[in-house]
Coordinates of C-alpha atoms in Angstrom, one line a residue:
X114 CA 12.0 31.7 18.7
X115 CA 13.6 28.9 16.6
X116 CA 11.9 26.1 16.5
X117 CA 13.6 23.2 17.9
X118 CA 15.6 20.2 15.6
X119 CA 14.3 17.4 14.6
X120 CA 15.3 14.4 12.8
X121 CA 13.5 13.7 9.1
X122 CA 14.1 10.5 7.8
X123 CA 13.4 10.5 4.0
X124 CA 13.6 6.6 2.2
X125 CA 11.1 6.5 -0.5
X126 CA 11.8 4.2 -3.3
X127 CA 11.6 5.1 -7.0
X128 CA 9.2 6.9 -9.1
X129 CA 9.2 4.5 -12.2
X130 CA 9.8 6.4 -15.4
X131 CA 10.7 9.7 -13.3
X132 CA 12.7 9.6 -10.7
X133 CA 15.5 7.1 -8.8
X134 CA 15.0 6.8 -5.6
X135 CA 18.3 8.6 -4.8
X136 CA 16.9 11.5 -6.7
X137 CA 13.7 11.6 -4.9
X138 CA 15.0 11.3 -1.5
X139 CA 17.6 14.2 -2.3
X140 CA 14.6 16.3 -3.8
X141 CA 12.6 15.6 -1.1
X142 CA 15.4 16.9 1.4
X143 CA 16.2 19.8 -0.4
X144 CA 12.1 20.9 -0.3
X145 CA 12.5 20.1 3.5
X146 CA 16.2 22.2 3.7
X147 CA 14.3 25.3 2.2
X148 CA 11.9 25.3 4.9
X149 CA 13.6 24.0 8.0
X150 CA 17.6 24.0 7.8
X151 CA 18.4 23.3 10.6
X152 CA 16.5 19.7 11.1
X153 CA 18.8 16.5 10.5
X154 CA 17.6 15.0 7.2
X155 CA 18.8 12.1 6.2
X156 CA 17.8 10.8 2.2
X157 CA 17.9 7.6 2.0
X158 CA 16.8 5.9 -1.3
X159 CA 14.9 2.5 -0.9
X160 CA 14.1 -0.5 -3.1
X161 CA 12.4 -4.3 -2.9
X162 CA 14.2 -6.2 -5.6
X163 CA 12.8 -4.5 -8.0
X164 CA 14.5 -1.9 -10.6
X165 CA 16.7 0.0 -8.9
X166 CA 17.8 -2.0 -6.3
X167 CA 21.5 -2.5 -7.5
X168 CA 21.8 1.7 -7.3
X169 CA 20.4 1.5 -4.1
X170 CA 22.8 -0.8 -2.8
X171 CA 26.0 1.0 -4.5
X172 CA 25.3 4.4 -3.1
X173 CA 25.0 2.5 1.0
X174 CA 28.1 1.0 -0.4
X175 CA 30.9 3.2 -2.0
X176 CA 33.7 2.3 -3.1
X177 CA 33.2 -0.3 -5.4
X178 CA 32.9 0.2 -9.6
X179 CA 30.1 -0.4 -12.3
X180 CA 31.3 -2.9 -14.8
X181 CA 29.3 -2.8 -18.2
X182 CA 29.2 -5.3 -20.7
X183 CA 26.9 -6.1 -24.0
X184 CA 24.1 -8.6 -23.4
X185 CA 21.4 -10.4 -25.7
X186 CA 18.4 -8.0 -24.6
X187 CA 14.8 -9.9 -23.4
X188 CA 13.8 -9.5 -27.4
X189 CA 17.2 -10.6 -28.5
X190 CA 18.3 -7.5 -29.5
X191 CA 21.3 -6.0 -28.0
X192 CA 21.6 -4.3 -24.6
X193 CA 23.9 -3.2 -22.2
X194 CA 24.1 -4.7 -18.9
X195 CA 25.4 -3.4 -15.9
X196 CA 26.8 -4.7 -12.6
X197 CA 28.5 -3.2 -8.9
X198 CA 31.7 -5.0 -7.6
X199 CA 32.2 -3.4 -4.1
X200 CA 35.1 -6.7 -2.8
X201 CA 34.2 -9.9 -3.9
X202 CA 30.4 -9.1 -4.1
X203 CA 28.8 -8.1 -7.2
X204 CA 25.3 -6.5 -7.3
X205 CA 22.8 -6.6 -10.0
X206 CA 18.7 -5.9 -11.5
X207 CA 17.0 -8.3 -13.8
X208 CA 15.4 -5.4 -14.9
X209 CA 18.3 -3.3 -16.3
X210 CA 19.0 -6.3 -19.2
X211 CA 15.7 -8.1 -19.1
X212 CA 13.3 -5.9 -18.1
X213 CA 9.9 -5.4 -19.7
X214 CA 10.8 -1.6 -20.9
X215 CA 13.1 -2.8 -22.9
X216 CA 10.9 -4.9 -25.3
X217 CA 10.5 -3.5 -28.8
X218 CA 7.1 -5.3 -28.5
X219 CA 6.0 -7.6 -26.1
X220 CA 6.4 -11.7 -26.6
X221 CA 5.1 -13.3 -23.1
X222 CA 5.9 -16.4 -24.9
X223 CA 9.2 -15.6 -26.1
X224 CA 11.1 -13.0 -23.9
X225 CA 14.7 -14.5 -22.7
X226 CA 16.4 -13.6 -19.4
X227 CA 19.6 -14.8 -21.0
X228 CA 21.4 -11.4 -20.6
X229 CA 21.1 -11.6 -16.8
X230 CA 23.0 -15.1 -17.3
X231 CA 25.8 -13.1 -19.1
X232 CA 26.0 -10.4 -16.5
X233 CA 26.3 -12.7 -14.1
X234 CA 28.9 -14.8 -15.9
X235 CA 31.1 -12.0 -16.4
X236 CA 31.0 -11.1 -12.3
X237 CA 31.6 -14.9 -11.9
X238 CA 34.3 -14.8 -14.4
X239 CA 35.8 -11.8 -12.4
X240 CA 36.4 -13.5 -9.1
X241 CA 33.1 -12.3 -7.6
X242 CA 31.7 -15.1 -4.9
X243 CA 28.8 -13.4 -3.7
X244 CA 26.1 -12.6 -6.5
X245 CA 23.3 -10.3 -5.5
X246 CA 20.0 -10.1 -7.8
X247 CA 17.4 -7.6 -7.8
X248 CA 14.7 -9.6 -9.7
X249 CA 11.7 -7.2 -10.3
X250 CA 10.5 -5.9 -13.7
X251 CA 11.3 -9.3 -15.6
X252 CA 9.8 -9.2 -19.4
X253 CA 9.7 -13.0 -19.4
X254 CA 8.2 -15.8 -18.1
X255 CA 11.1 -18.6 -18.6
X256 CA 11.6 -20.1 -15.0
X257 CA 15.3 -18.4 -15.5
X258 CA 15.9 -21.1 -18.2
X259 CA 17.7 -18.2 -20.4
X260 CA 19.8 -17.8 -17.8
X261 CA 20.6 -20.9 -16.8
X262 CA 21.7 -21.4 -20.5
X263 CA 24.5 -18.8 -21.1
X264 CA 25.8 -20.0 -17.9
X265 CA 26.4 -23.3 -19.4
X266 CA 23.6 -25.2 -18.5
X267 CA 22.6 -27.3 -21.5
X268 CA 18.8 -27.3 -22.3
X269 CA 17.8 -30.2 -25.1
X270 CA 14.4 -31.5 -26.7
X271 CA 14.1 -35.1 -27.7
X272 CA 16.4 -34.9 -30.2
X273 CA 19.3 -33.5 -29.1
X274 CA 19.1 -29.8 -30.2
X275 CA 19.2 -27.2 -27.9
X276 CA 15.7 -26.1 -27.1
X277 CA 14.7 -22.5 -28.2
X278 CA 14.8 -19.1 -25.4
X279 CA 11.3 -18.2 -23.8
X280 CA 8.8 -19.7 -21.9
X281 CA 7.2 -21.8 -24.6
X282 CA 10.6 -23.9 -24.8
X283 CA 10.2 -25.4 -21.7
X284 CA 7.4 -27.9 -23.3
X285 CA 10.2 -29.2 -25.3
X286 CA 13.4 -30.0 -22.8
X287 CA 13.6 -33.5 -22.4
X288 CA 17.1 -32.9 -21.1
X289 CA 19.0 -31.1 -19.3
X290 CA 23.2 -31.1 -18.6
X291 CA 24.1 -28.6 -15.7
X292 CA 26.9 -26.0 -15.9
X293 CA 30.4 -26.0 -14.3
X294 CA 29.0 -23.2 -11.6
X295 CA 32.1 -23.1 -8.8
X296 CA 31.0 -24.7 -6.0
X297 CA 32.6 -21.1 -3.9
X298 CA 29.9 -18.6 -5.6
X299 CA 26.6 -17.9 -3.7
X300 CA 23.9 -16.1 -5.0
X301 CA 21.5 -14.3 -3.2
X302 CA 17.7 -13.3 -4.8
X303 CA 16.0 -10.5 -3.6
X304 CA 11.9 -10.6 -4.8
X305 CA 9.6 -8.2 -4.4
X306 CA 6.9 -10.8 -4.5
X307 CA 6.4 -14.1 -2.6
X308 CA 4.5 -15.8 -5.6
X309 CA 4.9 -19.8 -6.0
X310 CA 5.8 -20.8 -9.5
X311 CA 2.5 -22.6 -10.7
X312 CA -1.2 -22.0 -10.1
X313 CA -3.5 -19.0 -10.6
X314 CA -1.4 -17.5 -7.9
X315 CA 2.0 -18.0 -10.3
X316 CA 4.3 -16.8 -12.2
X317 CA 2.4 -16.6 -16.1
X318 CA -1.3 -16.2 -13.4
X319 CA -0.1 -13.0 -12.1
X320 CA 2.4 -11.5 -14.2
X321 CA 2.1 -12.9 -17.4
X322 CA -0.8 -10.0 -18.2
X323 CA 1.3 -7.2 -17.7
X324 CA 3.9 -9.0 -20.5
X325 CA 1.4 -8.9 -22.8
X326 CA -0.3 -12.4 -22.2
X327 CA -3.2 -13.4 -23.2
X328 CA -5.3 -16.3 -21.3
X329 CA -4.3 -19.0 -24.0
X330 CA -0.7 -17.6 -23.4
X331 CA -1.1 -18.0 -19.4
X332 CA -2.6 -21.9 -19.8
X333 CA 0.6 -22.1 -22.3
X334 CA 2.9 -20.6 -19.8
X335 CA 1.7 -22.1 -16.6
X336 CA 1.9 -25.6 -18.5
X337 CA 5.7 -24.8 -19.7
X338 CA 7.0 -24.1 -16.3
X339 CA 4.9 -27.2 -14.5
X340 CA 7.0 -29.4 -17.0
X341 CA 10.2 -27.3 -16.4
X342 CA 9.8 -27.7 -12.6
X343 CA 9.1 -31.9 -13.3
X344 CA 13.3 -31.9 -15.4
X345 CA 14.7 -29.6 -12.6
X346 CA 13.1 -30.7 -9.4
X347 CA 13.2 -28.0 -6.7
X348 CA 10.4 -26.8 -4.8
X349 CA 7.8 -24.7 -7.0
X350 CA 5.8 -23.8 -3.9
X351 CA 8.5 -22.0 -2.3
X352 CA 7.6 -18.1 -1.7
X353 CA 9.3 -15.7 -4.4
X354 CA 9.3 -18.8 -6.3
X355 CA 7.4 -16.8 -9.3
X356 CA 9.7 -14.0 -9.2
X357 CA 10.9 -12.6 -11.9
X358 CA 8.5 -15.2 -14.4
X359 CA 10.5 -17.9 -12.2
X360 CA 13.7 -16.9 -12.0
X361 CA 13.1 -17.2 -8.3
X362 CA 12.6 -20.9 -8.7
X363 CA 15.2 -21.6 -11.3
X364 CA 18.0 -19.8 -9.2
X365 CA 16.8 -21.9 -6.2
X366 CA 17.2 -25.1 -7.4
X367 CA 19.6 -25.0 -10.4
X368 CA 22.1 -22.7 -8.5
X369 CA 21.3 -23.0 -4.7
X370 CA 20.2 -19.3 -4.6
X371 CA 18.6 -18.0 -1.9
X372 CA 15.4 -15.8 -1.6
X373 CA 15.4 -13.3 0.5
X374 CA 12.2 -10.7 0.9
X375 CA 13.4 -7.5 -0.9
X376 CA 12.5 -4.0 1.2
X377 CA 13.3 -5.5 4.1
X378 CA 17.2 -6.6 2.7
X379 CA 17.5 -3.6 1.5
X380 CA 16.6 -1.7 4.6
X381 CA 19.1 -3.3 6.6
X382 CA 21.7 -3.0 4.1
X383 CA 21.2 1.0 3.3
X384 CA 21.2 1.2 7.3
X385 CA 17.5 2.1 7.3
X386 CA 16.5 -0.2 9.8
X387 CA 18.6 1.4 12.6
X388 CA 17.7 5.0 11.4
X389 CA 13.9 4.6 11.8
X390 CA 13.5 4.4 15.6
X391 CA 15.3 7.9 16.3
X392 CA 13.1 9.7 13.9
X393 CA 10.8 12.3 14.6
X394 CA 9.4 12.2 10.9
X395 CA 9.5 9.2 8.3
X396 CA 8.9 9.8 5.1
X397 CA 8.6 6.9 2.5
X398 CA 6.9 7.1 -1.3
X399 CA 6.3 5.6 -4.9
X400 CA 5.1 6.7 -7.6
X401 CA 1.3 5.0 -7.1
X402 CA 0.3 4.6 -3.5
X403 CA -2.3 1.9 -3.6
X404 CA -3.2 -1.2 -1.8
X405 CA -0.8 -3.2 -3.2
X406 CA 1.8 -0.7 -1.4
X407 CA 0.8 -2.5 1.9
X408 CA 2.0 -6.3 0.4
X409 CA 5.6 -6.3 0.7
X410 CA 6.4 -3.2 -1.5
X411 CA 9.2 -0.6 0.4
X412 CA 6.5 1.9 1.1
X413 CA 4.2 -0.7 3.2
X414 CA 6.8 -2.3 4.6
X415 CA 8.4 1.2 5.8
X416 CA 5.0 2.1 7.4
X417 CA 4.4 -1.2 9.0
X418 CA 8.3 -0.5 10.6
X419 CA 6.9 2.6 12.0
X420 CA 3.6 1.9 13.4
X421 CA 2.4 4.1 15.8
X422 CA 5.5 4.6 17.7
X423 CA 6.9 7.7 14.8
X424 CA 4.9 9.8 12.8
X425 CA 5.1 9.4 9.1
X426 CA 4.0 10.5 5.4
X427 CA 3.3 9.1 2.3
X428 CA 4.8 11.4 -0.7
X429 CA 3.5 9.4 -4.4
X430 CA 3.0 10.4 -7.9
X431 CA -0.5 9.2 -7.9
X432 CA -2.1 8.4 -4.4
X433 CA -5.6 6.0 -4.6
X434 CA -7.9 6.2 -1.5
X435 CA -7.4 2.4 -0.7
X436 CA -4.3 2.8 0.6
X437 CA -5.4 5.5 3.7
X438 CA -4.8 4.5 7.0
X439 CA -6.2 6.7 10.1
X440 CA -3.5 9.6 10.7
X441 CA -1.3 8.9 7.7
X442 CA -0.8 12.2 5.9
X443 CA -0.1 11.7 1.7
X444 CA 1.0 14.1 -0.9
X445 CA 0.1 13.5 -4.2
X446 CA 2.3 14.9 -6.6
X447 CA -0.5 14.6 -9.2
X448 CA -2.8 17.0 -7.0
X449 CA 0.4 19.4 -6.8
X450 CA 1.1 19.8 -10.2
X451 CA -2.3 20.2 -11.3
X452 CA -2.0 16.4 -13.1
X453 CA -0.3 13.7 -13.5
X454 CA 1.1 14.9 -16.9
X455 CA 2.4 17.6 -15.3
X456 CA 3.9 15.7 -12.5
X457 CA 6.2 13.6 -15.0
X458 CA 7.0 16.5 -17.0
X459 CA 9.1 17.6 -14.3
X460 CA 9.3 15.6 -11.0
X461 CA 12.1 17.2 -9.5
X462 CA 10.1 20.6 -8.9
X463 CA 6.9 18.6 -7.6
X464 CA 9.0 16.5 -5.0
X465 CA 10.9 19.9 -4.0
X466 CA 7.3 21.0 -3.7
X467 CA 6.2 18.2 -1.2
X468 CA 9.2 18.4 0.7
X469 CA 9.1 21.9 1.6
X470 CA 4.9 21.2 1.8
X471 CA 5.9 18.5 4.2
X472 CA 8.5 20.6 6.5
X473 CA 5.8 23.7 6.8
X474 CA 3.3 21.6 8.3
X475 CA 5.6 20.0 10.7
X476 CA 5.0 20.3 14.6
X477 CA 8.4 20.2 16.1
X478 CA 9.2 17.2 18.4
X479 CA 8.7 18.9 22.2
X480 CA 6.2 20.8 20.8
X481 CA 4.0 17.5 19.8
X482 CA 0.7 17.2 22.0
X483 CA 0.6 13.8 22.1
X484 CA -3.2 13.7 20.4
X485 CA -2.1 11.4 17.5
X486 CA 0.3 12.5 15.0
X487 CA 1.1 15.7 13.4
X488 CA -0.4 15.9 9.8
X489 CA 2.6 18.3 7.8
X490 CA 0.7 20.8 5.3
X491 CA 0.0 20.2 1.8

């Protein structure tokens, strides 16, 4: 007898270093395809303002173009940096012109965000009114005063000269002379963090370590962006505030921006939202599954969706025991391959692997007992 249909959501979000998350949702379907073709799978990649978000977006929304442009790079060095018009909206990530990867070495003090000002320029320049940021993955702790400055804000010490990129030139603006920004452009911040500005819960607190700061460099930072919050004004205690080394905060007040959490955008926008409640299977992933997967990241926030009402999986690179929760099955790629080396080396085969793993342990819909959910093979 053929077993009956069902319908397989797939909406993991990427595998940094790997895999996109379009790529692992279509792996992941085409594991489940071999095993069970005649189930409705739907692959939908996911993101939370992080890297990756601006593909995400494009591929729910086709039609548009990718523009391209060189831009000064977080180390100064030149990048390319890329943007998606779809109308008169224009779609972005911090972390595709100043993200931390893209650091010849690392300079928490120093790092500049002032190619996402260009990018953003150049969609503003191009008649886009709606400006949509993916803020993750920042190399810099600035308060998005790089930025600010190649859109034409004016930054200035005590005597006049303009005041050098990075976070340690905040201590020395004494001044500061906003851009012409048209009054018609909106600009809309999605953070995968709700992090105020200042404190040991702040921007240069939190993130500053994985930048490369040290604790000298965090007093330095946290210091810098207290006295750039005292010249711009603004709210430093506003959630997402710390995004992005305070982007978050500089968008807010110096542009009107507003913050918006980012899995949760994202899932409305991709259509996810309205996808989950008819599922018979959700299946979400990263490429570590820890704890911090339950505080806002896509995978969390796809389980917490879910609850109890759908059964769901967990499909990661890496998976660490402090992320189980009672009748939540996970796949570790890492355990599949044999290692994590092996995993990277070639993660299209690994999530083919759990797909199919995935579809052969699957208890069809009307055959479902009821006892708690199904628990698809490994």
């Amino acid at each position: 007898m053929t077993p009956p249909a069902a319908t397989v959501v797939l909406c993991p979000d990427s595998f940094k270093g790997s895999a996109s998350a379009t790529e692992a949702a279509d792996w992941l379907a085409q594991g489940w395809r071999q095993v069970r073709p005649d189930d409705t799978v739907v692959a939908l990649g996911q993101a939370d303002g992080g890297e990756g978000t601006a593909e995400v977006v494009a591929a729910a929304q086709p039609g548009g173009r990718w523009h391209e442009l060189t831009v000064c790079g977080p180390d100064r060095r030149p990048v390319t940096g890329r943007w998606y018009r779809h109308g008169s909206t224009a779609t972005c990530d911090l972390a595709q012109m100043s993200g931390l990867p893209l650091m010849g070495e690392l300079d928490p003090t120093g790092a500049t965000t002032r190619g996402l000002g260009q990018v953003i320029g150049a969609a503003v320049a191009a008649g886009c009114t709606l400006i949509q940021v993916g803020l993750g993955g920042s190399a810099s702790t600035d308060g998005g005063a790089g930025a600010l400055a190649a859109l034409g804000w004016s930054l200035t010490d005590a005597d006049g000269a303009p005041v050098p990129d990075g976070g340690q030139g905040l201590t020395r603006i004494a001044s500061l002379t906003p851009g012409d920004w048209p009054d018609e452009v909106e600009v809309l911040v999605v953070t995968d963090v709700t992090a105020p500005l200042l404190g040991p819960n702040g921007a240069a607190a939190v993130f500053g370590p994985q930048k490369g700061a040290t604790a000298d460099d965090i007093a330095l930072l946290d210091a810098a962006l207290a006295h750039w919050a005292t010249v711009l004004g603004g709210d430093p205690e506003a959630p997402g505030a710390g995004a992005a080394g305070g982007v978050g905060y500089g968008f807010a007040t110096a542009l009107g921006a507003r913050l918006v959490p980012g899995a949760d955008w994202v899932a409305e926008r991709t259509g996810l939202t309205t996808l989950l409640p008819g599922a018979d299977l959700v299946v979400t992933g990263e490429g570590r599954f820890d704890a911090t997967s339950w505080t806002g990241k896509v995978t969390g926030s796809v389980l917490t969706a879910v609850g109890d009402a759908t059964r769901s999986a967990v499909v990661a690179g890496q998976v660490s025991p402090d992320a189980a929760r009672p009748g939540l099955t996970m796949i570790a790629l890492s355990e599949l391959a044999g290692s994590s080396e092996a995993a990277l080396a070639d993660p299209q085969r690994w999530l083919v692997r759990a797909g199919s793993a995935l579809a052969e342990g699957f208890e069809p819909p009307s055959v479902h007992c009821g006892h708690g959910r199904t628990h698809p093979g490994r």
